[in-house]
Amino acid sequence: MSEVDVIRGTYSNLLSDVRVALLVSSGVSLYKSIDLARLLIRHGADVHVFMTPKAARLVSPHMFWWATGRRPVVRLTGAAEHVEICSKAHVVVVAPATANTIAKLSLGIADNAALTCALAASRAKMVVVPAMNLSMWEAPAVREALERLGRRALVVPPVVEEGKAKYPPPEEVAEYVIDATAPRDYEGVRVLVTAGPTHEHIDDVKYITTPSSGLTGYYFAREAAARGAKVTLVAGPAAIRQPPGVEVVKVTSVLEMHRAVVERAADHDVFIFAAAPLDFYVEKRAGGKIDSSLEEYRVVLKQAPKAAQEVKRLNPRAFVIGFKAEHGVSEEELVERARRRMESGGWDMALAHDVSKMGFGTLKDQYIVITKSGVSKIGPAHKRELARLILTAARREL
């Protein structure tokens, strides 16, 4: 087993059996594509690298050979690599994509091996990662070239800072590649996802919360949007990026989250309650800052209403996926508690998990899936992979 095979699929199987043609042009940030290649492999991909001659002079092709286990193609030979490899590619990733490369891609110019590969992979999805000086990024000619690429290409927004449009984190590029592989089976479906914690303020400085990172809801929202759904993400205060193509409604407290969901209950088809709001709110929030010299300060918490238990009443045709998190209970008790919550709220699916083992703040999780037809287990797996599996199962019921 090769060193590359050892790491393949260690993050997820989201790109398993996906052939990626990674086209590397001569931007100074091209060294980041070495990390990108490894990351795509860790998600299961089979990565083939094509480099422009100038890129090969900036960074040795041997670095990409090490990263992928395959010799990069810099110049075409009699083996017709552009046909043998690129015509069978599922996704073409152009990273970095200079202004010159973007213009040539949009016009079908193929004057080097990388551009010839892009032309040969005419049936593949394309992910473009622009990286250049900001003035070039804002140039009308570059914008027009991107428009000519049309719907075939997903453009990863660069990080704009210091007068440059910089290569974004490889993790974000990988998410766009995963987006490109998602089936388009949710078109016309309206999905609402809740994510993150809530902050229940004691005063204007201090609050009570849960340790939710918001990642589960983020990945559900992103996966649903990639599959064509119109997605609303009701997000508590968490340090998560806004998923592309998703309407984000930001809230702070559990009552605000409840209100945001209830107001939209009639307008959505699928509800995924992935947030971990505090189950209580502070009855009498103090103004300003509580005097720190006090030896004792009593806080009264009152039970908050649960939107997940109300949506089915407000929208009987809705498909509801609810989460039930417990800490340190037996599997039998976990399933029983989730089943009771599912029945009381009229959920169509319950995802039960023990957060003492895995969940909060991690990229991986595991669920016990409870439906009317039975109980099954999935995971441990990457949260995006779990979102894909759950949405696939839910789609069969819609």
mmCIF file of C-alpha atoms in Angstrom:
data_model
loop_
_atom_site.group_PDB
_atom_site.id
_atom_site.type_symbol
_atom_site.label_atom_id
_atom_site.label_comp_id
_atom_site.label_asym_id
_atom_site.label_seq_id
_atom_site.Cartn_x
_atom_site.Cartn_y
_atom_site.Cartn_z
ATOM 1 C CA MET A 1 0.000 0.000 0.000
ATOM 2 C CA SER A 2 1.413 3.398 -1.028
ATOM 3 C CA GLU A 3 1.762 6.380 1.282
ATOM 4 C CA VAL A 4 -1.054 8.108 -0.618
ATOM 5 C CA ASP A 5 -3.367 5.112 -0.216
ATOM 6 C CA VAL A 6 -2.796 5.256 3.537
ATOM 7 C CA ILE A 7 -4.354 8.719 3.758
ATOM 8 C CA ARG A 8 -7.118 8.224 1.181
ATOM 9 C CA GLY A 9 -10.544 8.574 2.794
ATOM 10 C CA THR A 10 -9.238 9.358 6.280
ATOM 11 C CA TYR A 11 -11.445 12.484 6.459
ATOM 12 C CA SER A 12 -14.477 11.195 4.577
ATOM 13 C CA ASN A 13 -15.669 9.166 1.608
ATOM 14 C CA LEU A 14 -17.462 12.132 0.055
ATOM 15 C CA LEU A 15 -15.145 12.039 -2.968
ATOM 16 C CA SER A 16 -14.724 8.283 -3.140
ATOM 17 C CA ASP A 17 -14.563 7.117 -6.787
ATOM 18 C CA VAL A 18 -14.352 10.757 -7.919
ATOM 19 C CA ARG A 19 -11.582 11.561 -10.410
ATOM 20 C CA VAL A 20 -10.299 15.109 -9.989
ATOM 21 C CA ALA A 21 -8.139 16.852 -12.577
ATOM 22 C CA LEU A 22 -6.228 19.539 -10.675
ATOM 23 C CA LEU A 23 -4.994 22.227 -13.064
ATOM 24 C CA VAL A 24 -2.234 24.377 -11.575
ATOM 25 C CA SER A 25 -1.320 27.702 -13.173
ATOM 26 C CA SER A 26 1.557 30.015 -12.323
ATOM 27 C CA GLY A 27 0.153 32.190 -9.530
ATOM 28 C CA VAL A 28 2.572 32.614 -6.630
ATOM 29 C CA SER A 29 0.064 30.900 -4.324
ATOM 30 C CA LEU A 30 0.247 27.637 -6.258
ATOM 31 C CA TYR A 31 2.069 25.981 -3.355
ATOM 32 C CA LYS A 32 -1.327 25.844 -1.589
ATOM 33 C CA SER A 33 -2.519 23.403 -4.231
ATOM 34 C CA ILE A 34 -0.144 20.817 -2.779
ATOM 35 C CA ASP A 35 -2.182 20.921 0.436
ATOM 36 C CA LEU A 36 -5.392 20.946 -1.604
ATOM 37 C CA ALA A 37 -4.372 17.779 -3.452
ATOM 38 C CA ARG A 38 -3.709 15.978 -0.181
ATOM 39 C CA LEU A 39 -6.992 17.203 1.290
ATOM 40 C CA LEU A 40 -8.995 15.972 -1.699
ATOM 41 C CA ILE A 41 -7.319 12.580 -1.353
ATOM 42 C CA ARG A 42 -8.228 12.519 2.350
ATOM 43 C CA HIS A 43 -11.843 12.925 1.225
ATOM 44 C CA GLY A 44 -11.388 9.906 -1.055
ATOM 45 C CA ALA A 45 -10.595 11.509 -4.421
ATOM 46 C CA ASP A 46 -8.309 10.210 -7.178
ATOM 47 C CA VAL A 47 -6.257 13.319 -8.054
ATOM 48 C CA HIS A 48 -4.367 13.913 -11.329
ATOM 49 C CA VAL A 49 -2.301 17.095 -11.662
ATOM 50 C CA PHE A 50 -1.707 19.116 -14.829
ATOM 51 C CA MET A 51 0.668 22.075 -14.542
ATOM 52 C CA THR A 52 1.398 24.974 -16.869
ATOM 53 C CA PRO A 53 5.102 25.224 -17.831
ATOM 54 C CA LYS A 54 5.466 28.427 -15.811
ATOM 55 C CA ALA A 55 3.921 26.785 -12.750
ATOM 56 C CA ALA A 56 6.409 23.922 -13.073
ATOM 57 C CA ARG A 57 9.254 26.449 -12.959
ATOM 58 C CA LEU A 58 7.906 28.015 -9.746
ATOM 59 C CA VAL A 59 7.294 24.773 -7.842
ATOM 60 C CA SER A 60 8.855 21.450 -8.732
ATOM 61 C CA PRO A 61 6.408 18.931 -10.202
ATOM 62 C CA HIS A 62 8.017 16.420 -7.819
ATOM 63 C CA MET A 63 6.112 18.081 -4.968
ATOM 64 C CA PHE A 64 2.800 17.234 -6.636
ATOM 65 C CA TRP A 65 4.104 13.784 -7.492
ATOM 66 C CA TRP A 66 4.739 13.258 -3.778
ATOM 67 C CA ALA A 67 1.329 14.733 -2.852
ATOM 68 C CA THR A 68 -0.734 12.569 -5.214
ATOM 69 C CA GLY A 69 1.416 9.529 -5.944
ATOM 70 C CA ARG A 70 1.133 10.372 -9.659
ATOM 71 C CA ARG A 71 3.591 12.140 -11.948
ATOM 72 C CA PRO A 72 2.113 15.544 -12.912
ATOM 73 C CA VAL A 73 1.625 16.310 -16.592
ATOM 74 C CA VAL A 74 3.452 19.436 -17.721
ATOM 75 C CA ARG A 75 3.665 18.724 -21.468
ATOM 76 C CA LEU A 76 1.510 16.385 -23.495
ATOM 77 C CA THR A 77 3.172 13.338 -25.007
ATOM 78 C CA GLY A 78 2.098 10.688 -27.458
ATOM 79 C CA ALA A 79 0.142 9.080 -24.606
ATOM 80 C CA ALA A 80 -2.597 11.710 -25.133
ATOM 81 C CA GLU A 81 -2.976 12.355 -21.405
ATOM 82 C CA HIS A 82 -5.694 14.952 -21.969
ATOM 83 C CA VAL A 83 -7.918 12.240 -23.442
ATOM 84 C CA GLU A 84 -6.878 9.327 -21.250
ATOM 85 C CA ILE A 85 -7.184 11.229 -17.960
ATOM 86 C CA CYS A 86 -9.219 14.382 -18.417
ATOM 87 C CA SER A 87 -12.059 13.054 -20.550
ATOM 88 C CA LYS A 88 -12.851 10.693 -17.645
ATOM 89 C CA ALA A 89 -12.624 13.355 -14.930
ATOM 90 C CA HIS A 90 -15.672 14.086 -12.797
ATOM 91 C CA VAL A 91 -14.410 17.475 -11.561
ATOM 92 C CA VAL A 92 -11.816 19.890 -12.945
ATOM 93 C CA VAL A 93 -10.279 22.152 -10.300
ATOM 94 C CA VAL A 94 -8.325 25.161 -11.551
ATOM 95 C CA ALA A 95 -6.242 26.310 -8.590
ATOM 96 C CA PRO A 96 -4.837 28.850 -8.622
ATOM 97 C CA ALA A 97 -6.577 30.408 -11.604
ATOM 98 C CA THR A 98 -4.706 33.483 -12.836
ATOM 99 C CA ALA A 99 -6.425 36.174 -14.880
ATOM 100 C CA ASN A 100 -4.662 34.850 -17.978
ATOM 101 C CA THR A 101 -5.853 31.281 -17.329
ATOM 102 C CA ILE A 102 -9.442 32.377 -16.639
ATOM 103 C CA ALA A 103 -9.550 34.319 -19.916
ATOM 104 C CA LYS A 104 -8.193 31.366 -21.899
ATOM 105 C CA LEU A 105 -10.555 28.913 -20.199
ATOM 106 C CA SER A 106 -13.545 31.042 -21.117
ATOM 107 C CA LEU A 107 -12.521 31.161 -24.798
ATOM 108 C CA GLY A 108 -11.551 27.514 -25.153
ATOM 109 C CA ILE A 109 -7.882 28.306 -25.777
ATOM 110 C CA ALA A 110 -5.671 25.266 -25.182
ATOM 111 C CA ASP A 111 -2.042 26.336 -25.545
ATOM 112 C CA ASN A 112 -0.642 24.228 -22.690
ATOM 113 C CA ALA A 113 -1.316 20.832 -21.111
ATOM 114 C CA ALA A 114 -3.488 22.189 -18.312
ATOM 115 C CA LEU A 115 -5.797 24.129 -20.636
ATOM 116 C CA THR A 116 -5.971 21.188 -23.038
ATOM 117 C CA CYS A 117 -7.105 19.041 -20.108
ATOM 118 C CA ALA A 118 -9.865 21.535 -19.282
ATOM 119 C CA LEU A 119 -11.080 21.410 -22.874
ATOM 120 C CA ALA A 120 -11.022 17.593 -22.972
ATOM 121 C CA ALA A 121 -13.000 17.385 -19.714
ATOM 122 C CA SER A 122 -16.008 18.980 -21.341
ATOM 123 C CA ARG A 123 -18.539 16.923 -19.355
ATOM 124 C CA ALA A 124 -16.917 17.517 -15.965
ATOM 125 C CA LYS A 125 -17.968 20.075 -13.388
ATOM 126 C CA MET A 126 -15.434 22.865 -12.941
ATOM 127 C CA VAL A 127 -14.263 24.605 -9.754
ATOM 128 C CA VAL A 128 -12.272 27.791 -10.353
ATOM 129 C CA VAL A 129 -10.069 29.302 -7.633
ATOM 130 C CA PRO A 130 -9.081 32.841 -8.693
ATOM 131 C CA ALA A 131 -5.912 34.321 -7.169
ATOM 132 C CA MET A 132 -4.427 37.577 -8.404
ATOM 133 C CA ASN A 133 -3.880 41.255 -7.672
ATOM 134 C CA LEU A 134 -7.105 42.960 -6.611
ATOM 135 C CA SER A 135 -7.077 45.380 -9.551
ATOM 136 C CA MET A 136 -6.960 42.416 -11.942
ATOM 137 C CA TRP A 137 -9.714 40.599 -10.040
ATOM 138 C CA GLU A 138 -11.935 43.664 -10.396
ATOM 139 C CA ALA A 139 -11.134 44.158 -14.088
ATOM 140 C CA PRO A 140 -14.207 43.942 -16.373
ATOM 141 C CA ALA A 141 -12.386 41.509 -18.671
ATOM 142 C CA VAL A 142 -11.953 38.999 -15.835
ATOM 143 C CA ARG A 143 -15.609 39.358 -14.792
ATOM 144 C CA GLU A 144 -16.731 38.825 -18.375
ATOM 145 C CA ALA A 145 -14.527 35.737 -18.676
ATOM 146 C CA LEU A 146 -16.061 34.242 -15.537
ATOM 147 C CA GLU A 147 -19.535 34.927 -16.915
ATOM 148 C CA ARG A 148 -18.600 33.124 -20.130
ATOM 149 C CA LEU A 149 -17.677 30.044 -18.122
ATOM 150 C CA GLY A 150 -21.327 30.094 -17.092
ATOM 151 C CA ARG A 151 -23.066 27.521 -14.976
ATOM 152 C CA ARG A 152 -20.411 24.897 -15.611
ATOM 153 C CA ALA A 153 -18.020 26.573 -13.195
ATOM 154 C CA LEU A 154 -18.289 27.076 -9.447
ATOM 155 C CA VAL A 155 -16.143 30.062 -8.545
ATOM 156 C CA VAL A 156 -14.579 30.010 -5.090
ATOM 157 C CA PRO A 157 -14.533 33.610 -3.788
ATOM 158 C CA PRO A 158 -10.974 34.732 -3.069
ATOM 159 C CA VAL A 159 -9.914 36.210 0.249
ATOM 160 C CA VAL A 160 -9.697 39.937 -0.431
ATOM 161 C CA GLU A 161 -7.073 41.632 1.733
ATOM 162 C CA GLU A 162 -3.859 43.650 1.439
ATOM 163 C CA GLY A 163 -4.761 44.720 -2.090
ATOM 164 C CA LYS A 164 -4.936 41.144 -3.322
ATOM 165 C CA ALA A 165 -7.540 38.541 -4.179
ATOM 166 C CA LYS A 166 -5.875 35.641 -2.384
ATOM 167 C CA TYR A 167 -6.160 31.872 -2.694
ATOM 168 C CA PRO A 168 -8.771 30.861 -0.063
ATOM 169 C CA PRO A 169 -8.088 28.142 2.522
ATOM 170 C CA PRO A 170 -7.775 24.715 0.858
ATOM 171 C CA GLU A 171 -10.537 23.450 3.184
ATOM 172 C CA GLU A 172 -12.974 25.881 1.560
ATOM 173 C CA VAL A 173 -11.898 24.846 -1.939
ATOM 174 C CA ALA A 174 -12.467 21.202 -0.990
ATOM 175 C CA GLU A 175 -16.009 22.081 0.107
ATOM 176 C CA TYR A 176 -16.703 23.517 -3.353
ATOM 177 C CA VAL A 177 -15.387 20.322 -4.947
ATOM 178 C CA ILE A 178 -17.740 18.339 -2.706
ATOM 179 C CA ASP A 179 -20.550 20.733 -3.697
ATOM 180 C CA ALA A 180 -19.842 19.952 -7.353
ATOM 181 C CA THR A 181 -20.339 16.217 -6.763
ATOM 182 C CA ALA A 182 -23.665 16.514 -4.951
ATOM 183 C CA PRO A 183 -26.738 15.140 -6.758
ATOM 184 C CA ARG A 184 -29.233 17.844 -7.793
ATOM 185 C CA ASP A 185 -32.218 16.063 -6.265
ATOM 186 C CA TYR A 186 -33.559 18.834 -4.003
ATOM 187 C CA GLU A 187 -34.436 21.395 -6.656
ATOM 188 C CA GLY A 188 -37.762 23.008 -5.801
ATOM 189 C CA VAL A 189 -37.562 21.910 -2.149
ATOM 190 C CA ARG A 190 -37.446 24.561 0.593
ATOM 191 C CA VAL A 191 -35.280 23.570 3.562
ATOM 192 C CA LEU A 192 -34.891 25.301 6.934
ATOM 193 C CA VAL A 193 -31.923 24.377 9.135
ATOM 194 C CA THR A 194 -31.123 25.579 12.643
ATOM 195 C CA ALA A 195 -27.519 25.704 13.794
ATOM 196 C CA GLY A 196 -25.291 26.659 16.669
ATOM 197 C CA PRO A 197 -25.873 27.632 20.290
ATOM 198 C CA THR A 198 -27.891 30.452 21.792
ATOM 199 C CA HIS A 199 -26.699 33.044 24.290
ATOM 200 C CA GLU A 200 -29.041 33.673 27.196
ATOM 201 C CA HIS A 201 -27.813 36.893 28.768
ATOM 202 C CA ILE A 202 -27.742 37.326 32.540
ATOM 203 C CA ASP A 203 -26.725 40.948 32.045
ATOM 204 C CA ASP A 204 -25.265 42.910 29.132
ATOM 205 C CA VAL A 205 -21.873 41.232 29.587
ATOM 206 C CA LYS A 206 -22.443 37.679 30.817
ATOM 207 C CA TYR A 207 -24.496 34.885 29.296
ATOM 208 C CA ILE A 208 -25.220 31.164 29.597
ATOM 209 C CA THR A 209 -24.756 28.972 26.534
ATOM 210 C CA THR A 210 -24.018 25.488 25.175
ATOM 211 C CA PRO A 211 -20.729 24.389 23.548
ATOM 212 C CA SER A 212 -22.262 23.937 20.081
ATOM 213 C CA SER A 213 -19.930 24.887 17.210
ATOM 214 C CA GLY A 214 -22.711 25.136 14.616
ATOM 215 C CA LEU A 215 -20.859 22.776 12.253
ATOM 216 C CA THR A 216 -23.640 20.183 12.011
ATOM 217 C CA GLY A 217 -26.199 22.743 10.875
ATOM 218 C CA TYR A 218 -23.661 24.384 8.571
ATOM 219 C CA TYR A 219 -22.979 21.118 6.754
ATOM 220 C CA PHE A 220 -26.667 20.241 6.471
ATOM 221 C CA ALA A 221 -27.393 23.680 5.017
ATOM 222 C CA ARG A 222 -24.467 23.520 2.613
ATOM 223 C CA GLU A 223 -25.287 20.006 1.423
ATOM 224 C CA ALA A 224 -28.964 20.872 0.866
ATOM 225 C CA ALA A 225 -28.032 23.999 -1.109
ATOM 226 C CA ALA A 226 -25.517 22.063 -3.215
ATOM 227 C CA ARG A 227 -28.323 19.644 -4.069
ATOM 228 C CA GLY A 228 -30.502 22.457 -5.386
ATOM 229 C CA ALA A 229 -32.676 23.288 -2.378
ATOM 230 C CA LYS A 230 -33.670 26.798 -1.413
ATOM 231 C CA VAL A 231 -32.172 26.930 2.082
ATOM 232 C CA THR A 232 -32.723 29.131 5.119
ATOM 233 C CA LEU A 233 -30.177 28.772 7.928
ATOM 234 C CA VAL A 234 -31.320 30.108 11.312
ATOM 235 C CA ALA A 235 -27.983 30.456 13.080
ATOM 236 C CA GLY A 236 -27.128 31.246 16.655
ATOM 237 C CA PRO A 237 -23.862 33.015 17.550
ATOM 238 C CA ALA A 238 -21.181 30.646 16.252
ATOM 239 C CA ALA A 239 -17.969 31.182 14.316
ATOM 240 C CA ILE A 240 -19.108 29.491 11.109
ATOM 241 C CA ARG A 241 -18.861 30.776 7.554
ATOM 242 C CA GLN A 242 -21.975 31.574 5.574
ATOM 243 C CA PRO A 243 -22.637 28.673 3.199
ATOM 244 C CA PRO A 244 -22.843 29.788 -0.445
ATOM 245 C CA GLY A 245 -26.331 30.171 -1.841
ATOM 246 C CA VAL A 246 -27.991 30.092 1.589
ATOM 247 C CA GLU A 247 -30.145 32.734 3.288
ATOM 248 C CA VAL A 248 -28.805 33.201 6.820
ATOM 249 C CA VAL A 249 -30.996 34.521 9.632
ATOM 250 C CA LYS A 250 -28.822 35.417 12.609
ATOM 251 C CA VAL A 251 -30.281 35.141 16.100
ATOM 252 C CA THR A 252 -28.868 35.345 19.616
ATOM 253 C CA SER A 253 -31.356 33.931 22.117
ATOM 254 C CA VAL A 254 -33.495 30.812 22.218
ATOM 255 C CA LEU A 255 -36.650 32.947 22.009
ATOM 256 C CA GLU A 256 -35.313 34.676 18.889
ATOM 257 C CA MET A 257 -34.522 31.307 17.325
ATOM 258 C CA HIS A 258 -37.995 30.034 18.174
ATOM 259 C CA ARG A 259 -39.599 33.111 16.652
ATOM 260 C CA ALA A 260 -37.512 32.894 13.467
ATOM 261 C CA VAL A 261 -38.519 29.277 12.891
ATOM 262 C CA VAL A 262 -42.207 29.694 13.725
ATOM 263 C CA GLU A 263 -42.505 32.708 11.406
ATOM 264 C CA ARG A 264 -41.200 30.555 8.534
ATOM 265 C CA ALA A 265 -42.990 27.316 9.395
ATOM 266 C CA ALA A 266 -45.538 27.549 6.590
ATOM 267 C CA ASP A 267 -42.974 28.472 3.920
ATOM 268 C CA HIS A 268 -40.651 25.452 4.032
ATOM 269 C CA ASP A 269 -40.924 21.765 3.200
ATOM 270 C CA VAL A 270 -38.112 20.232 5.268
ATOM 271 C CA PHE A 271 -36.971 21.272 8.759
ATOM 272 C CA ILE A 272 -33.659 20.124 10.242
ATOM 273 C CA PHE A 273 -33.240 21.067 13.900
ATOM 274 C CA ALA A 274 -29.468 20.763 14.245
ATOM 275 C CA ALA A 275 -29.012 23.668 16.683
ATOM 276 C CA ALA A 276 -28.275 23.165 20.360
ATOM 277 C CA PRO A 277 -30.066 26.131 21.917
ATOM 278 C CA LEU A 278 -30.234 26.490 25.657
ATOM 279 C CA ASP A 279 -33.498 24.945 26.824
ATOM 280 C CA PHE A 280 -34.108 27.880 29.166
ATOM 281 C CA TYR A 281 -34.084 31.651 29.073
ATOM 282 C CA VAL A 282 -33.235 34.112 31.845
ATOM 283 C CA GLU A 283 -36.435 35.425 33.413
ATOM 284 C CA LYS A 284 -35.145 38.835 34.446
ATOM 285 C CA ARG A 285 -32.062 39.967 32.575
ATOM 286 C CA ALA A 286 -30.149 42.650 34.413
ATOM 287 C CA GLY A 287 -29.190 45.847 32.655
ATOM 288 C CA GLY A 288 -25.548 46.858 32.410
ATOM 289 C CA LYS A 289 -23.103 44.698 34.352
ATOM 290 C CA ILE A 290 -23.902 42.937 37.621
ATOM 291 C CA ASP A 291 -21.729 44.255 40.453
ATOM 292 C CA SER A 292 -18.837 41.789 40.776
ATOM 293 C CA SER A 293 -18.518 42.515 44.506
ATOM 294 C CA LEU A 294 -21.793 40.710 45.237
ATOM 295 C CA GLU A 295 -21.272 37.472 47.140
ATOM 296 C CA GLU A 296 -24.353 35.899 45.599
ATOM 297 C CA TYR A 297 -26.601 36.599 42.633
ATOM 298 C CA ARG A 298 -29.587 34.419 41.841
ATOM 299 C CA VAL A 299 -30.650 33.725 38.275
ATOM 300 C CA VAL A 300 -34.050 32.244 37.442
ATOM 301 C CA LEU A 301 -34.215 30.152 34.267
ATOM 302 C CA LYS A 302 -37.562 29.455 32.628
ATOM 303 C CA GLN A 303 -38.243 26.704 30.151
ATOM 304 C CA ALA A 304 -38.187 27.959 26.573
ATOM 305 C CA PRO A 305 -40.707 26.890 23.925
ATOM 306 C CA LYS A 306 -39.400 24.287 21.478
ATOM 307 C CA ALA A 307 -39.906 25.126 17.820
ATOM 308 C CA ALA A 308 -39.108 21.535 16.879
ATOM 309 C CA GLN A 309 -42.224 20.452 18.776
ATOM 310 C CA GLU A 310 -44.470 23.028 17.080
ATOM 311 C CA VAL A 311 -43.601 22.953 13.381
ATOM 312 C CA LYS A 312 -45.701 19.883 12.543
ATOM 313 C CA ARG A 313 -48.755 21.546 14.102
ATOM 314 C CA LEU A 314 -48.147 24.712 12.097
ATOM 315 C CA ASN A 315 -47.283 22.870 8.885
ATOM 316 C CA PRO A 316 -48.674 19.296 8.857
ATOM 317 C CA ARG A 317 -47.108 18.497 5.461
ATOM 318 C CA ALA A 318 -43.586 19.376 6.643
ATOM 319 C CA PHE A 319 -40.862 16.725 6.873
ATOM 320 C CA VAL A 320 -39.192 17.209 10.260
ATOM 321 C CA ILE A 321 -35.761 15.913 11.237
ATOM 322 C CA GLY A 322 -35.017 16.478 14.905
ATOM 323 C CA PHE A 323 -31.904 15.924 16.997
ATOM 324 C CA LYS A 324 -31.865 14.480 20.501
ATOM 325 C CA ALA A 325 -28.590 14.936 22.335
ATOM 326 C CA GLU A 326 -27.931 13.252 25.649
ATOM 327 C CA HIS A 327 -24.860 12.917 27.834
ATOM 328 C CA GLY A 328 -23.581 9.649 29.239
ATOM 329 C CA VAL A 329 -26.779 7.586 28.991
ATOM 330 C CA SER A 330 -27.145 4.008 27.797
ATOM 331 C CA GLU A 331 -27.966 3.390 24.165
ATOM 332 C CA GLU A 332 -31.376 2.012 25.112
ATOM 333 C CA GLU A 333 -32.203 5.115 27.132
ATOM 334 C CA LEU A 334 -30.918 7.361 24.343
ATOM 335 C CA VAL A 335 -33.189 5.694 21.806
ATOM 336 C CA GLU A 336 -36.180 5.776 24.154
ATOM 337 C CA ARG A 337 -35.789 9.475 24.931
ATOM 338 C CA ALA A 338 -35.367 10.305 21.243
ATOM 339 C CA ARG A 339 -38.413 8.238 20.347
ATOM 340 C CA ARG A 340 -40.559 10.050 22.933
ATOM 341 C CA ARG A 341 -39.447 13.432 21.622
ATOM 342 C CA MET A 342 -40.074 12.271 18.057
ATOM 343 C CA GLU A 343 -43.605 11.135 18.844
ATOM 344 C CA SER A 344 -44.527 14.247 20.813
ATOM 345 C CA GLY A 345 -43.310 16.546 18.034
ATOM 346 C CA GLY A 346 -44.561 14.465 15.132
ATOM 347 C CA TRP A 347 -41.057 14.182 13.704
ATOM 348 C CA ASP A 348 -40.447 12.042 10.657
ATOM 349 C CA MET A 349 -36.876 11.246 11.685
ATOM 350 C CA ALA A 350 -34.885 11.548 14.916
ATOM 351 C CA LEU A 351 -31.096 11.661 15.080
ATOM 352 C CA ALA A 352 -29.908 10.646 18.540
ATOM 353 C CA HIS A 353 -26.336 11.025 19.733
ATOM 354 C CA ASP A 354 -24.385 10.966 22.977
ATOM 355 C CA VAL A 355 -22.339 14.181 23.109
ATOM 356 C CA SER A 356 -20.152 12.772 25.861
ATOM 357 C CA LYS A 357 -18.583 10.560 23.163
ATOM 358 C CA MET A 358 -18.597 12.737 20.052
ATOM 359 C CA GLY A 359 -20.429 15.752 18.675
ATOM 360 C CA PHE A 360 -19.822 19.254 20.004
ATOM 361 C CA GLY A 361 -16.964 21.023 18.247
ATOM 362 C CA THR A 362 -15.809 17.982 16.243
ATOM 363 C CA LEU A 363 -15.743 17.411 12.486
ATOM 364 C CA LYS A 364 -17.083 13.885 12.983
ATOM 365 C CA ASP A 365 -20.175 12.509 14.669
ATOM 366 C CA GLN A 366 -22.296 9.387 14.856
ATOM 367 C CA TYR A 367 -26.076 9.044 14.972
ATOM 368 C CA ILE A 368 -28.692 6.542 15.893
ATOM 369 C CA VAL A 369 -31.334 7.145 13.220
ATOM 370 C CA ILE A 370 -34.908 6.544 14.330
ATOM 371 C CA THR A 371 -37.787 6.481 11.864
ATOM 372 C CA LYS A 372 -41.249 4.977 11.896
ATOM 373 C CA SER A 373 -39.832 1.927 10.133
ATOM 374 C CA GLY A 374 -36.960 1.187 12.492
ATOM 375 C CA VAL A 375 -33.634 2.081 14.108
ATOM 376 C CA SER A 376 -30.193 2.144 12.490
ATOM 377 C CA LYS A 377 -26.739 3.564 13.145
ATOM 378 C CA ILE A 378 -24.470 5.700 10.972
ATOM 379 C CA GLY A 379 -20.979 6.972 11.659
ATOM 380 C CA PRO A 380 -18.557 7.833 13.002
ATOM 381 C CA ALA A 381 -18.163 9.951 9.870
ATOM 382 C CA HIS A 382 -17.487 13.511 8.760
ATOM 383 C CA LYS A 383 -20.496 15.733 9.492
ATOM 384 C CA ARG A 384 -20.861 16.656 5.811
ATOM 385 C CA GLU A 385 -20.915 12.969 4.931
ATOM 386 C CA LEU A 386 -23.588 12.349 7.577
ATOM 387 C CA ALA A 387 -25.616 15.248 6.170
ATOM 388 C CA ARG A 388 -25.412 13.697 2.700
ATOM 389 C CA LEU A 389 -26.586 10.303 3.964
ATOM 390 C CA ILE A 390 -29.479 11.784 5.971
ATOM 391 C CA LEU A 391 -30.662 14.039 3.154
ATOM 392 C CA THR A 392 -30.542 11.118 0.751
ATOM 393 C CA ALA A 393 -32.689 9.058 3.114
ATOM 394 C CA ALA A 394 -35.107 11.966 3.638
ATOM 395 C CA ARG A 395 -35.434 12.582 -0.106
ATOM 396 C CA ARG A 396 -36.894 9.120 -0.583
ATOM 397 C CA GLU A 397 -39.727 10.059 1.795
ATOM 398 C CA LEU A 398 -40.636 13.435 0.285
#
